[in-house]
């Protein structure tokens, strides 16, 4: 067995019941095979891959809170501090009923490589809770966030671990979490990113993941002598990433015809009216179904099925494993030529293999959605400087970071004889920086 295969088998054996984590590790180790083979003896001796796949630390805790009816509720809380070789742990918090340790380990593991690709000094981490913010009052969300931070504050800090948002955690939650951190510690520091603009947040952070996805897509399409202009696009999800990916596609002359949430999807052949989606989702916290009631000509279909709509480009921006082999076969049959991942690991391994074998252009999430965390790191820089940059400055930096990420992925894939395979390119380029830092820092 090769070293990468041995380590994968060990990860499966030692981390039972964590299929998403196994999946994320499998994809990375398969991509790294050539790199590892070239240095196998040294890497084995230094247990490089065993160290890389074992989190430095996992904190898990009880989160008790009182609901509006006076009933005490108890949720699970976690922070996975995966790898600090190149900077303080950095990564979002996810509040969703599906959250468990395995899901957060997959997300934390992905975050190591993603953060490395940004070129900024941030290590990998992720956290969250099985708390479901859906249907909760603002008071309930606040009490939950305060209880969560009462425990989490002991483990984070501006130079130690800097959480941010992810599914179910947006500006409202970050505000409540920040308030409680400050109250307990007495510190006014950049311990969280995605903060409101009046208390240390960065311009463009809200838009950054979606915009960054489209900047990278644009860069890749240019490289392949193509453009977004005139293309028909599907965007799954209707949360933060989906909304700002749609906005940037529209600015660049593409036409987004469908969006979704966990209940179903809308199809608007004339092009999505984003102000209506923003009002439903950002203002009223409603369901995407309401769009079809408001827009003549638009339809709503219950269930998963968005990928059966004909398109040129598919942008999965909701959650993990939302695009499977059947979905990609349908997309291909309808002449979709490109998939770019706004979400983390939205494409199953089988679907990814099909994509690579069939010459569909593909941008993996750890490169494609890195604009969010990159702009978080820019928020950290501004907090350290005690200055705020203009919208133009942050946006310019974000665009340059996404261009650089494309160049790194392209170069790494080419160096190992896998030109155009940006999955391998992203994994290899991300790995190289982290492993260099880990080896230089000794056995830690
Ligand atoms: P939001 O909570 O703002 O939106 C999530 C969207 O995805 C909602 O439309 C939600 O629908 C849908 N969704 C969530 N879970 C499921 C599910 N199990 N099945 C079907 N649909 C689902 O989250 P974000 O937009 O921030 O995150 C979306 C993805 O992007 C995630 O994978 C996240 O990890 C990733 N990401 C986010 C970044 C950020 O900066 N926010 C940065 C990089 C990656 P519903 O409302 O019905 O639950
Ligand atoms: O998956 C991700 O990169 C995020 N949710 C953003 C993390 C961050 O620290 O901004």
Short mmCIF file of C-alpha atoms and ligand atoms in Angstrom, two decimals:
data_model
loop_
_atom_site.label_atom_id
_atom_site.label_comp_id
_atom_site.label_asym_id
_atom_site.label_seq_id
_atom_site.Cartn_x
_atom_site.Cartn_y
_atom_site.Cartn_z
CA UNK A 1 0.00 0.00 0.00
CA UNK A 2 1.26 3.48 -0.75
CA UNK A 3 1.73 5.95 2.11
CA UNK A 4 -1.37 7.95 1.08
CA UNK A 5 -3.50 4.76 0.97
CA UNK A 6 -2.20 3.66 4.37
CA UNK A 7 -3.03 7.01 5.92
CA UNK A 8 -6.49 7.02 4.38
CA UNK A 9 -7.18 3.54 5.80
CA UNK A 10 -5.98 4.77 9.20
CA UNK A 11 -8.24 7.83 9.05
CA UNK A 12 -11.28 5.64 8.29
CA UNK A 13 -10.41 3.22 11.09
CA UNK A 14 -9.65 5.86 13.73
CA UNK A 15 -12.54 8.19 12.93
CA UNK A 16 -15.61 5.94 12.74
CA UNK A 17 -18.97 7.44 11.81
CA UNK A 18 -17.47 10.50 10.11
CA UNK A 19 -18.16 9.89 6.38
CA UNK A 20 -17.82 13.54 5.33
CA UNK A 21 -14.39 13.74 6.96
CA UNK A 22 -13.30 10.52 5.22
CA UNK A 23 -14.52 11.95 1.90
CA UNK A 24 -12.60 15.22 2.28
CA UNK A 25 -9.41 13.37 3.28
CA UNK A 26 -9.76 10.89 0.41
CA UNK A 27 -10.00 13.62 -2.20
CA UNK A 28 -6.98 15.47 -0.84
CA UNK A 29 -4.78 12.38 -0.41
CA UNK A 30 -5.59 11.14 -3.92
CA UNK A 31 -4.57 14.52 -5.32
CA UNK A 32 -1.35 14.52 -3.32
CA UNK A 33 -0.21 11.05 -4.36
CA UNK A 34 2.42 12.21 -6.86
CA UNK A 35 3.74 14.86 -4.48
CA UNK A 36 4.01 12.40 -1.60
CA UNK A 37 5.49 9.63 -3.75
CA UNK A 38 8.32 11.98 -4.74
CA UNK A 39 9.32 12.41 -1.05
CA UNK A 40 7.84 9.30 0.49
CA UNK A 41 10.68 8.30 2.82
CA UNK A 42 10.99 11.69 4.48
CA UNK A 43 7.25 12.27 4.72
CA UNK A 44 6.71 8.83 6.27
CA UNK A 45 9.46 9.36 8.82
CA UNK A 46 8.07 12.75 9.77
CA UNK A 47 4.49 11.33 9.88
CA UNK A 48 3.46 14.31 7.80
CA UNK A 49 0.10 12.92 6.68
CA UNK A 50 -0.81 11.46 10.09
CA UNK A 51 -0.23 14.90 11.60
CA UNK A 52 -2.07 16.69 8.81
CA UNK A 53 -5.20 14.55 9.24
CA UNK A 54 -5.35 14.77 13.06
CA UNK A 55 -6.78 18.04 14.44
CA UNK A 56 -4.48 19.83 16.87
CA UNK A 57 -7.44 20.09 19.24
CA UNK A 58 -11.22 19.64 19.35
CA UNK A 59 -13.24 21.47 21.96
CA UNK A 60 -16.79 20.31 22.59
CA UNK A 61 -19.19 21.72 25.10
CA UNK A 62 -22.78 21.95 26.32
CA UNK A 63 -24.87 24.95 25.26
CA UNK A 64 -27.89 25.40 27.54
CA UNK A 65 -30.36 28.21 26.83
CA UNK A 66 -33.94 29.16 27.62
CA UNK A 67 -36.56 29.37 24.84
CA UNK A 68 -39.40 31.89 24.68
CA UNK A 69 -41.76 29.47 26.46
CA UNK A 70 -39.37 29.26 29.43
CA UNK A 71 -38.24 25.74 28.50
CA UNK A 72 -34.53 24.97 28.92
CA UNK A 73 -32.95 23.67 25.71
CA UNK A 74 -29.56 21.99 25.34
CA UNK A 75 -27.41 21.95 22.20
CA UNK A 76 -23.96 20.67 21.37
CA UNK A 77 -21.19 23.19 20.69
CA UNK A 78 -17.80 22.57 19.05
CA UNK A 79 -14.63 24.18 17.81
CA UNK A 80 -12.20 22.12 15.74
CA UNK A 81 -8.74 23.75 15.84
CA UNK A 82 -7.26 21.77 13.00
CA UNK A 83 -3.94 23.27 11.96
CA UNK A 84 -2.06 26.41 13.04
CA UNK A 85 1.12 25.96 10.97
CA UNK A 86 0.68 29.15 8.94
CA UNK A 87 -1.42 31.33 11.24
CA UNK A 88 -4.11 31.46 13.94
CA UNK A 89 -7.00 29.04 13.41
CA UNK A 90 -9.51 30.65 11.07
CA UNK A 91 -12.85 29.40 9.83
CA UNK A 92 -16.57 29.79 10.24
CA UNK A 93 -19.20 28.66 12.72
CA UNK A 94 -22.11 26.63 11.35
CA UNK A 95 -25.46 26.47 13.15
CA UNK A 96 -27.55 23.72 11.55
CA UNK A 97 -29.26 20.58 12.89
CA UNK A 98 -26.97 18.40 10.73
CA UNK A 99 -23.81 19.65 12.50
CA UNK A 100 -21.75 16.99 14.26
CA UNK A 101 -18.06 16.44 14.93
CA UNK A 102 -17.44 14.67 11.60
CA UNK A 103 -19.00 17.46 9.56
CA UNK A 104 -16.91 20.07 11.38
CA UNK A 105 -13.76 18.00 10.91
CA UNK A 106 -14.36 17.85 7.16
CA UNK A 107 -14.91 21.59 7.08
CA UNK A 108 -11.87 22.29 9.27
CA UNK A 109 -9.70 20.03 7.12
CA UNK A 110 -10.79 21.76 3.89
CA UNK A 111 -10.17 25.10 5.55
CA UNK A 112 -6.46 24.33 6.04
CA UNK A 113 -5.82 24.16 2.29
CA UNK A 114 -8.25 26.93 1.38
CA UNK A 115 -6.68 29.34 3.83
CA UNK A 116 -3.21 28.42 2.56
CA UNK A 117 -4.30 29.18 -1.02
CA UNK A 118 -5.33 32.72 -0.07
CA UNK A 119 -1.66 33.53 0.55
CA UNK A 120 -2.62 35.13 3.87
CA UNK A 121 -1.40 34.02 7.32
CA UNK A 122 -4.38 31.95 8.53
CA UNK A 123 -4.54 28.38 9.85
CA UNK A 124 -7.53 26.05 9.58
CA UNK A 125 -10.45 25.70 11.98
CA UNK A 126 -14.23 25.34 12.06
CA UNK A 127 -16.92 25.22 14.70
CA UNK A 128 -20.61 25.33 15.30
CA UNK A 129 -23.63 23.74 16.82
CA UNK A 130 -26.60 21.53 16.02
CA UNK A 131 -28.77 24.53 16.98
CA UNK A 132 -31.31 25.43 14.27
CA UNK A 133 -31.83 29.22 13.98
CA UNK A 134 -34.79 28.65 11.65
CA UNK A 135 -38.07 29.71 13.24
CA UNK A 136 -36.36 31.06 16.39
CA UNK A 137 -37.05 34.57 17.67
CA UNK A 138 -34.24 37.15 17.85
CA UNK A 139 -34.31 36.74 21.64
CA UNK A 140 -33.84 32.99 21.41
CA UNK A 141 -30.98 33.37 18.92
CA UNK A 142 -29.34 35.93 21.22
CA UNK A 143 -29.61 33.76 24.32
CA UNK A 144 -28.22 30.80 22.40
CA UNK A 145 -25.30 32.86 21.03
CA UNK A 146 -24.51 34.23 24.49
CA UNK A 147 -24.43 30.76 26.00
CA UNK A 148 -22.30 29.43 23.11
CA UNK A 149 -19.77 32.25 23.53
CA UNK A 150 -19.69 31.89 27.32
CA UNK A 151 -17.88 28.61 26.69
CA UNK A 152 -16.12 29.37 23.39
CA UNK A 153 -14.46 32.60 24.61
CA UNK A 154 -11.97 30.55 26.66
CA UNK A 155 -10.47 29.09 23.50
CA UNK A 156 -10.37 31.96 20.97
CA UNK A 157 -8.62 35.30 20.55
CA UNK A 158 -7.49 37.71 17.82
CA UNK A 159 -4.06 36.00 17.61
CA UNK A 160 -5.27 32.54 18.53
CA UNK A 161 -8.49 31.53 16.79
CA UNK A 162 -10.83 33.81 14.84
CA UNK A 163 -14.27 32.36 13.99
CA UNK A 164 -16.71 33.83 11.43
CA UNK A 165 -20.02 32.89 9.80
CA UNK A 166 -21.11 29.89 7.76
CA UNK A 167 -24.51 28.22 7.29
CA UNK A 168 -26.98 29.69 9.79
CA UNK A 169 -24.49 32.25 11.09
CA UNK A 170 -24.70 35.72 9.57
CA UNK A 171 -24.48 39.33 10.73
CA UNK A 172 -27.11 38.92 13.46
CA UNK A 173 -25.38 35.94 15.09
CA UNK A 174 -21.88 37.44 14.78
CA UNK A 175 -23.16 40.62 16.49
CA UNK A 176 -24.56 38.68 19.46
CA UNK A 177 -21.43 36.51 19.71
CA UNK A 178 -19.15 39.56 19.59
CA UNK A 179 -21.13 41.39 22.27
CA UNK A 180 -20.83 38.46 24.66
CA UNK A 181 -17.10 37.96 23.97
CA UNK A 182 -16.44 41.62 24.75
CA UNK A 183 -18.58 41.52 27.87
CA UNK A 184 -16.80 38.47 29.28
CA UNK A 185 -13.21 39.28 28.33
CA UNK A 186 -13.27 43.08 28.35
CA UNK A 187 -11.37 42.99 25.05
CA UNK A 188 -12.36 45.03 21.99
CA UNK A 189 -10.40 42.98 19.46
CA UNK A 190 -10.81 41.34 16.08
CA UNK A 191 -11.77 37.96 17.53
CA UNK A 192 -14.55 37.39 15.00
CA UNK A 193 -14.90 38.41 11.36
CA UNK A 194 -18.05 39.28 9.48
CA UNK A 195 -18.74 41.93 12.11
CA UNK A 196 -21.09 44.85 11.50
CA UNK A 197 -19.53 47.90 9.84
CA UNK A 198 -20.02 49.99 12.99
CA UNK A 199 -17.90 47.69 15.16
CA UNK A 200 -14.90 46.62 13.13
CA UNK A 201 -16.41 44.81 10.15
CA UNK A 202 -14.94 45.10 6.66
CA UNK A 203 -16.68 46.44 3.61
CA UNK A 204 -17.25 43.68 1.00
CA UNK A 205 -17.06 40.81 3.57
CA UNK A 206 -20.80 40.16 3.10
CA UNK A 207 -20.38 39.86 -0.67
CA UNK A 208 -16.90 38.32 -0.64
CA UNK A 209 -17.59 34.59 -0.97
CA UNK A 210 -20.07 34.97 -3.82
CA UNK A 211 -18.09 37.70 -5.58
CA UNK A 212 -14.85 35.76 -5.13
CA UNK A 213 -16.42 32.67 -6.68
CA UNK A 214 -17.34 34.62 -9.78
CA UNK A 215 -13.96 36.40 -9.97
CA UNK A 216 -12.27 33.00 -9.99
CA UNK A 217 -14.77 31.60 -12.49
CA UNK A 218 -14.19 34.61 -14.75
CA UNK A 219 -10.43 34.11 -14.51
CA UNK A 220 -10.69 30.42 -15.40
CA UNK A 221 -13.08 31.09 -18.28
CA UNK A 222 -10.71 33.75 -19.67
CA UNK A 223 -7.91 31.20 -19.51
CA UNK A 224 -10.13 28.88 -21.61
CA UNK A 225 -11.03 31.74 -24.00
CA UNK A 226 -14.60 32.00 -22.72
CA UNK A 227 -16.69 34.45 -20.67
CA UNK A 228 -19.64 34.61 -18.28
CA UNK A 229 -21.46 37.05 -20.54
CA UNK A 230 -24.55 35.53 -22.14
CA UNK A 231 -24.34 32.28 -20.19
CA UNK A 232 -27.31 30.63 -18.45
CA UNK A 233 -26.46 29.82 -14.86
CA UNK A 234 -28.01 27.73 -12.06
CA UNK A 235 -27.26 28.71 -8.46
CA UNK A 236 -28.33 26.35 -5.68
CA UNK A 237 -29.09 27.78 -2.26
CA UNK A 238 -30.38 31.27 -1.57
CA UNK A 239 -28.21 32.24 1.37
CA UNK A 240 -25.20 34.50 1.63
CA UNK A 241 -23.01 32.78 -0.97
CA UNK A 242 -25.80 32.14 -3.48
CA UNK A 243 -27.14 35.71 -3.37
CA UNK A 244 -23.80 37.44 -3.98
CA UNK A 245 -22.68 34.90 -6.58
CA UNK A 246 -25.91 35.67 -8.44
CA UNK A 247 -25.33 39.42 -8.09
CA UNK A 248 -21.85 39.21 -9.63
CA UNK A 249 -22.96 36.86 -12.45
CA UNK A 250 -25.62 39.41 -13.34
CA UNK A 251 -23.12 42.28 -13.24
CA UNK A 252 -20.92 40.36 -15.67
CA UNK A 253 -23.80 39.76 -18.11
CA UNK A 254 -24.74 36.19 -17.21
CA UNK A 255 -28.31 35.06 -16.58
CA UNK A 256 -29.15 33.17 -13.38
CA UNK A 257 -32.43 31.30 -13.98
CA UNK A 258 -32.79 29.22 -10.81
CA UNK A 259 -32.10 29.28 -7.05
CA UNK A 260 -33.19 27.00 -4.20
CA UNK A 261 -33.43 26.34 -0.49
CA UNK A 262 -33.76 23.11 1.46
CA UNK A 263 -37.45 22.82 0.53
CA UNK A 264 -37.33 23.32 -3.25
CA UNK A 265 -36.25 25.46 -6.17
CA UNK A 266 -37.52 28.36 -8.25
CA UNK A 267 -37.11 28.66 -12.02
CA UNK A 268 -37.40 32.08 -13.65
CA UNK A 269 -36.53 31.79 -17.36
CA UNK A 270 -36.39 35.61 -17.64
CA UNK A 271 -33.63 35.78 -15.04
CA UNK A 272 -33.85 35.96 -11.24
CA UNK A 273 -34.92 39.34 -9.80
CA UNK A 274 -32.38 39.49 -7.01
CA UNK A 275 -34.00 42.33 -5.07
CA UNK A 276 -36.99 40.05 -4.50
CA UNK A 277 -34.78 37.17 -3.32
CA UNK A 278 -32.88 39.52 -1.00
CA UNK A 279 -36.12 40.78 0.48
CA UNK A 280 -37.42 37.25 1.09
CA UNK A 281 -34.17 35.87 2.49
CA UNK A 282 -32.20 38.74 4.03
CA UNK A 283 -35.05 40.89 5.33
CA UNK A 284 -37.92 38.54 6.12
CA UNK A 285 -36.03 35.23 6.59
CA UNK A 286 -38.72 33.57 4.43
CA UNK A 287 -38.78 30.62 2.03
CA UNK A 288 -37.73 30.71 -1.64
CA UNK A 289 -41.21 29.44 -2.60
CA UNK A 290 -42.55 32.97 -2.01
CA UNK A 291 -40.64 34.18 -5.09
CA UNK A 292 -42.98 32.29 -7.43
CA UNK A 293 -46.01 33.91 -5.77
CA UNK A 294 -44.57 37.35 -6.53
CA UNK A 295 -43.05 36.94 -10.00
CA UNK A 296 -45.26 36.08 -12.99
CA UNK A 297 -43.66 33.43 -15.20
CA UNK A 298 -41.59 31.98 -12.38
CA UNK A 299 -42.31 28.49 -11.04
CA UNK A 300 -41.58 26.73 -7.75
CA UNK A 301 -40.93 23.00 -7.51
CA UNK A 302 -40.80 21.18 -4.22
CA UNK A 303 -37.72 19.00 -3.59
CA UNK A 304 -34.25 18.62 -5.04
CA UNK A 305 -34.18 18.90 -8.81
CA UNK A 306 -32.56 22.19 -9.68
CA UNK A 307 -29.82 20.42 -11.67
CA UNK A 308 -32.36 19.15 -14.24
CA UNK A 309 -32.82 22.69 -15.60
CA UNK A 310 -30.76 23.31 -18.78
CA UNK A 311 -27.78 25.61 -18.19
CA UNK A 312 -24.24 26.43 -19.30
CA UNK A 313 -22.77 26.83 -15.82
CA UNK A 314 -23.79 25.25 -12.48
CA UNK A 315 -22.87 26.87 -9.18
CA UNK A 316 -23.68 24.71 -6.14
CA UNK A 317 -23.83 27.20 -3.25
CA UNK A 318 -25.89 25.43 -0.56
CA UNK A 319 -24.28 22.50 1.22
CA UNK A 320 -22.13 19.34 1.05
CA UNK A 321 -22.96 16.50 -1.35
CA UNK A 322 -25.84 18.34 -3.01
CA UNK A 323 -24.66 17.47 -6.53
CA UNK A 324 -24.35 13.73 -7.19
CA UNK A 325 -23.59 11.49 -10.16
CA UNK A 326 -27.17 11.52 -11.48
CA UNK A 327 -27.22 15.32 -11.22
CA UNK A 328 -24.00 15.78 -13.17
CA UNK A 329 -25.15 13.34 -15.84
CA UNK A 330 -28.29 15.43 -16.31
CA UNK A 331 -26.25 18.63 -16.42
CA UNK A 332 -23.92 17.14 -19.02
CA UNK A 333 -26.85 15.86 -21.11
CA UNK A 334 -28.12 19.47 -21.14
CA UNK A 335 -24.68 20.73 -22.30
CA UNK A 336 -23.54 22.31 -19.05
CA UNK A 337 -19.80 22.87 -19.58
CA UNK A 338 -18.69 24.20 -16.20
CA UNK A 339 -19.24 23.63 -12.46
CA UNK A 340 -17.78 25.92 -9.78
CA UNK A 341 -18.31 25.17 -6.09
CA UNK A 342 -19.51 28.05 -3.90
CA UNK A 343 -20.33 25.65 -1.09
CA UNK A 344 -17.86 23.39 0.73
CA UNK A 345 -17.67 19.94 -0.91
CA UNK A 346 -21.07 20.18 -2.66
CA UNK A 347 -20.05 17.65 -5.33
CA UNK A 348 -19.79 13.97 -4.40
CA UNK A 349 -16.56 12.12 -5.22
CA UNK A 350 -18.33 10.09 -7.95
CA UNK A 351 -19.69 13.27 -9.55
CA UNK A 352 -16.25 14.92 -9.36
CA UNK A 353 -14.67 11.91 -11.09
CA UNK A 354 -17.32 12.10 -13.83
CA UNK A 355 -16.63 15.81 -14.26
CA UNK A 356 -12.88 15.31 -14.61
CA UNK A 357 -13.28 12.33 -16.97
CA UNK A 358 -15.72 14.20 -19.21
CA UNK A 359 -13.75 17.40 -19.64
CA UNK A 360 -16.23 19.61 -17.78
CA UNK A 361 -14.45 22.67 -16.38
CA UNK A 362 -14.42 22.45 -12.59
CA UNK A 363 -13.40 24.75 -9.76
CA UNK A 364 -13.26 23.04 -6.36
CA UNK A 365 -14.68 24.81 -3.31
CA UNK A 366 -11.42 25.23 -1.47
CA UNK A 367 -10.25 27.50 -4.27
CA UNK A 368 -13.58 28.84 -5.50
CA UNK A 369 -15.09 29.92 -2.19
CA UNK A 370 -11.83 31.15 -0.64
CA UNK A 371 -12.80 34.80 -1.22
CA UNK A 372 -14.87 34.78 1.98
CA UNK A 373 -12.12 33.74 4.32
CA UNK A 374 -9.60 35.86 2.40
CA UNK A 375 -11.72 38.94 3.05
CA UNK A 376 -12.05 37.83 6.67
CA UNK A 377 -8.26 37.92 6.82
CA UNK A 378 -8.40 41.43 5.33
CA UNK A 379 -10.84 42.32 8.13
CA UNK A 380 -8.27 41.02 10.63
CA UNK A 381 -5.60 43.21 9.00
CA UNK A 382 -7.81 46.27 9.23
CA UNK A 383 -8.62 45.51 12.89
CA UNK A 384 -4.90 45.23 13.69
CA UNK A 385 -4.21 48.50 11.90
CA UNK A 386 -7.26 50.11 13.56
CA UNK A 387 -8.20 51.40 10.12
CA UNK A 388 -10.94 50.68 7.59
CA UNK A 389 -10.22 50.37 3.91
CA UNK A 390 -12.63 51.60 1.24
CA UNK A 391 -14.93 49.30 -0.67
CA UNK A 392 -12.75 49.73 -3.78
CA UNK A 393 -9.59 48.82 -1.91
CA UNK A 394 -11.02 45.64 -0.37
CA UNK A 395 -12.64 44.62 -3.66
CA UNK A 396 -9.38 45.19 -5.55
CA UNK A 397 -7.49 43.05 -3.06
CA UNK A 398 -10.13 40.32 -3.28
CA UNK A 399 -9.93 40.30 -7.09
CA UNK A 400 -6.14 40.03 -6.96
CA UNK A 401 -6.29 37.21 -4.40
CA UNK A 402 -8.69 35.21 -6.62
CA UNK A 403 -6.44 35.78 -9.65
CA UNK A 404 -3.45 34.58 -7.65
CA UNK A 405 -5.39 31.50 -6.50
CA UNK A 406 -6.13 30.59 -10.11
CA UNK A 407 -2.46 30.99 -11.02
CA UNK A 408 -1.39 28.79 -8.09
CA UNK A 409 -3.87 26.01 -8.96
CA UNK A 410 -2.98 26.15 -12.64
CA UNK A 411 0.75 26.08 -11.92
CA UNK A 412 0.63 23.23 -9.38
CA UNK A 413 -1.51 21.05 -11.66
CA UNK A 414 0.85 21.69 -14.56
CA UNK A 415 3.98 20.93 -12.50
CA UNK A 416 2.62 17.48 -11.69
CA UNK A 417 1.42 16.72 -15.21
CA UNK A 418 -2.28 17.27 -14.53
CA UNK A 419 -2.90 20.44 -16.51
CA UNK A 420 -6.43 21.78 -16.16
CA UNK A 421 -7.18 19.61 -13.11
CA UNK A 422 -7.83 22.35 -10.57
CA UNK A 423 -8.85 19.85 -7.87
CA UNK A 424 -5.32 18.48 -7.86
CA UNK A 425 -3.89 21.97 -8.36
CA UNK A 426 -5.72 23.44 -5.35
CA UNK A 427 -4.87 20.53 -3.08
CA UNK A 428 -1.20 20.49 -4.06
CA UNK A 429 -0.68 24.25 -3.90
CA UNK A 430 -2.50 24.46 -0.55
CA UNK A 431 -0.50 21.53 0.83
CA UNK A 432 2.94 22.80 -0.20
CA UNK A 433 2.85 25.93 1.95
CA UNK A 434 1.39 24.20 5.02
CA UNK A 435 3.80 21.29 4.90
CA UNK A 436 6.79 23.55 4.47
CA UNK A 437 5.75 25.46 7.61
CA UNK A 438 5.01 22.27 9.57
CA UNK A 439 8.37 20.73 8.75
CA UNK A 440 10.23 23.94 9.65
CA UNK A 441 8.50 24.10 13.05
CA UNK A 442 9.65 20.65 14.21
CA UNK A 443 7.54 17.91 15.75
CA UNK A 444 4.57 19.84 17.11
P1 LIG B 1 -26.58 30.45 4.50
O1 LIG B 1 -27.03 29.92 5.81
O2 LIG B 1 -26.59 31.92 4.25
O3 LIG B 1 -27.40 29.78 3.32
C1 LIG B 1 -27.41 28.40 3.15
C2 LIG B 1 -28.29 28.06 1.96
O4 LIG B 1 -28.14 26.67 1.65
C3 LIG B 1 -29.77 28.26 2.26
O5 LIG B 1 -30.46 28.55 1.09
C4 LIG B 1 -30.17 26.88 2.80
O6 LIG B 1 -31.54 26.60 2.68
C5 LIG B 1 -29.36 25.98 1.90
N1 LIG B 1 -29.06 24.75 2.63
C6 LIG B 1 -28.40 24.62 3.80
N2 LIG B 1 -28.35 23.35 4.19
C7 LIG B 1 -29.00 22.65 3.26
C8 LIG B 1 -29.29 21.29 3.11
N3 LIG B 1 -28.90 20.37 4.01
N4 LIG B 1 -29.97 20.91 1.99
C9 LIG B 1 -30.38 21.83 1.07
N5 LIG B 1 -30.15 23.16 1.18
C10 LIG B 1 -29.47 23.54 2.26
O7 LIG B 1 -25.12 29.84 4.31
P2 LIG B 1 -23.96 30.33 3.32
O8 LIG B 1 -24.51 30.88 2.07
O9 LIG B 1 -23.02 31.14 4.12
O10 LIG B 1 -23.22 28.95 3.03
C11 LIG B 1 -23.50 28.14 1.88
C12 LIG B 1 -22.32 27.23 1.62
O11 LIG B 1 -21.17 28.03 1.35
C13 LIG B 1 -21.92 26.29 2.75
O12 LIG B 1 -21.41 25.11 2.21
C14 LIG B 1 -20.79 27.06 3.44
O13 LIG B 1 -19.93 26.20 4.14
C15 LIG B 1 -20.11 27.65 2.22
N6 LIG B 1 -19.25 28.81 2.45
C16 LIG B 1 -19.70 29.93 3.07
C17 LIG B 1 -18.87 31.02 3.24
C18 LIG B 1 -19.34 32.30 3.83
O14 LIG B 1 -18.56 33.25 3.85
N7 LIG B 1 -20.57 32.41 4.30
C19 LIG B 1 -17.46 30.98 2.82
C20 LIG B 1 -17.10 29.78 2.11
C21 LIG B 1 -17.96 28.74 1.96
P3 LIG B 1 -32.49 26.66 3.98
O15 LIG B 1 -32.65 28.11 4.29
O16 LIG B 1 -33.73 25.98 3.57
O17 LIG B 1 -31.75 25.93 5.07
O1 LIG B 2 -16.04 28.06 4.70
C1 LIG B 2 -15.54 29.20 4.86
O2 LIG B 2 -14.47 29.53 4.33
C2 LIG B 2 -16.28 30.17 5.68
N1 LIG B 2 -17.36 29.87 6.15
C3 LIG B 2 -15.69 31.52 5.94
C4 LIG B 2 -14.68 31.45 7.06
C5 LIG B 2 -14.15 32.78 7.54
O3 LIG B 2 -13.39 32.71 8.51
O4 LIG B 2 -14.45 33.82 6.99
#
